[in-house]
Coordinates of C-alpha atoms in Angstrom, one line a residue:
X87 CA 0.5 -9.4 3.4
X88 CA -1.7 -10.7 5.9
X89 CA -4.9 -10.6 4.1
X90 CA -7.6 -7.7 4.7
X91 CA -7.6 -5.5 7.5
X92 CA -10.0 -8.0 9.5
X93 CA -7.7 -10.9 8.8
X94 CA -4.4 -9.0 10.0
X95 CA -6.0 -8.9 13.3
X96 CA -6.5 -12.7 13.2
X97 CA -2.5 -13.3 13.0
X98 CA -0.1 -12.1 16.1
X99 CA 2.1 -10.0 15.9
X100 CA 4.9 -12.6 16.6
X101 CA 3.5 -14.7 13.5
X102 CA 3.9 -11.4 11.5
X103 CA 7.3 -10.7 12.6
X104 CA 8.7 -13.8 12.0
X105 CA 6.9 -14.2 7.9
X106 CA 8.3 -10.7 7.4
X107 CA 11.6 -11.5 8.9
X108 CA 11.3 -15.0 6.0
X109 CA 10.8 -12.2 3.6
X110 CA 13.5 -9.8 3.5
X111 CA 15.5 -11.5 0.7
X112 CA 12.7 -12.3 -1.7
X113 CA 13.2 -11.4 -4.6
X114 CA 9.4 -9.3 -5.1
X115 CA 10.4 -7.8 -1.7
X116 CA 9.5 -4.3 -3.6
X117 CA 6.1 -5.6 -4.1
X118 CA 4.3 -6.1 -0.6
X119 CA 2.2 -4.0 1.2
X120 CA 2.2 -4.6 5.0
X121 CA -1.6 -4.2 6.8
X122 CA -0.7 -4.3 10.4
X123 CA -4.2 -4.5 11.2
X124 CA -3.4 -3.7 14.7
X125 CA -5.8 -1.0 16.7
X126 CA -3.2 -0.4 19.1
X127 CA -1.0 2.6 18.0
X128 CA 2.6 1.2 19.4
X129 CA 2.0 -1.9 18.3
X130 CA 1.5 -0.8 14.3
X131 CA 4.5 1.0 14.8
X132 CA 6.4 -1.5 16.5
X133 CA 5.3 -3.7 13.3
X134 CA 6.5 -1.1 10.8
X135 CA 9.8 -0.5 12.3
X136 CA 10.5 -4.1 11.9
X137 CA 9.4 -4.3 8.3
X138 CA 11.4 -1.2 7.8
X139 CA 14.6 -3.6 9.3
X140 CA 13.5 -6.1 6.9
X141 CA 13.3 -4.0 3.7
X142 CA 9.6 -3.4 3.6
X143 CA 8.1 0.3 3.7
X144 CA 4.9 0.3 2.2
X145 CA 1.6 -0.2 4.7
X146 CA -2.0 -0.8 4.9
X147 CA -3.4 0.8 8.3
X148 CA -7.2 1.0 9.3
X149 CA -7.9 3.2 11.6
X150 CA -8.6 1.7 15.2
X151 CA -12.0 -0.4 15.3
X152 CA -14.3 -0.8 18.1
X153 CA -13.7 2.7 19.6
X154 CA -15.8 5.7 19.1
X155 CA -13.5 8.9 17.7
X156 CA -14.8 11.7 15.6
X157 CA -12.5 12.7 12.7
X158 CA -9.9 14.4 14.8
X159 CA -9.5 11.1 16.1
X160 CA -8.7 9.2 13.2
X161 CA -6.2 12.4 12.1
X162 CA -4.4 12.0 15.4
X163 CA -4.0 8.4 15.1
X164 CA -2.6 8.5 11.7
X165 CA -0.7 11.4 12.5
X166 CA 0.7 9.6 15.2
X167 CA 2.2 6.9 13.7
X168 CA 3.6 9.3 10.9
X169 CA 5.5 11.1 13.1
X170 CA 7.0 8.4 14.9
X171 CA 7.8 6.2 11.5
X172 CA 8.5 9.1 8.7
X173 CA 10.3 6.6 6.3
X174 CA 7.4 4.8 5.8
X175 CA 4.7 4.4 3.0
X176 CA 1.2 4.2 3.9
X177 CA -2.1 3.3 2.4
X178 CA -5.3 4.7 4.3
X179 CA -8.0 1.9 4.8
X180 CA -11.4 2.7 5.5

């Protein structure tokens, strides 16, 4: 949902929360793939936790754009939001 990674940053977080929160008792629920699209670390996790709520646990995270990092970067970002949201299902965008 929420189109590529460089649409997801064109929708708020609010408008995401509330179509997700819509969602949760569709009956293709098993089929979506969330991209968060966000570049800020707490707020992809603040996303994912409430898809999670909402019975969605599979993800489509890009790694942060506009900063410079080198590849240890982009681990600990990932590895970041791993930690914090084990339950989840992620797809690597790049």
């Amino acid at each position: 949902m929420f189109g590529s990674t460089g649409m997801a940053q064109l929708i708020s977080s609010t408008e995401k929360k509330k179509l997700i929160a819509r969602l949760k008792d569709n009956k293709f629920i098993d089929n979506f793939i969330v991209g968060t699209g966000n570049n800020s670390i707490n707020e992809n996790i603040e996303l994912m936790k409430h898809s999670l709520n909402n019975g969605i646990n599979r993800f489509l995270l890009m790694p942060p754009a506009y900063y410079k990092y080198d590849d240890e970067g982009a681990y600990s970002f990932y590895e970041n939001i791993v930690q914090r949201v084990p339950e989840s299902q992620i797809i690597l965008y790049n």
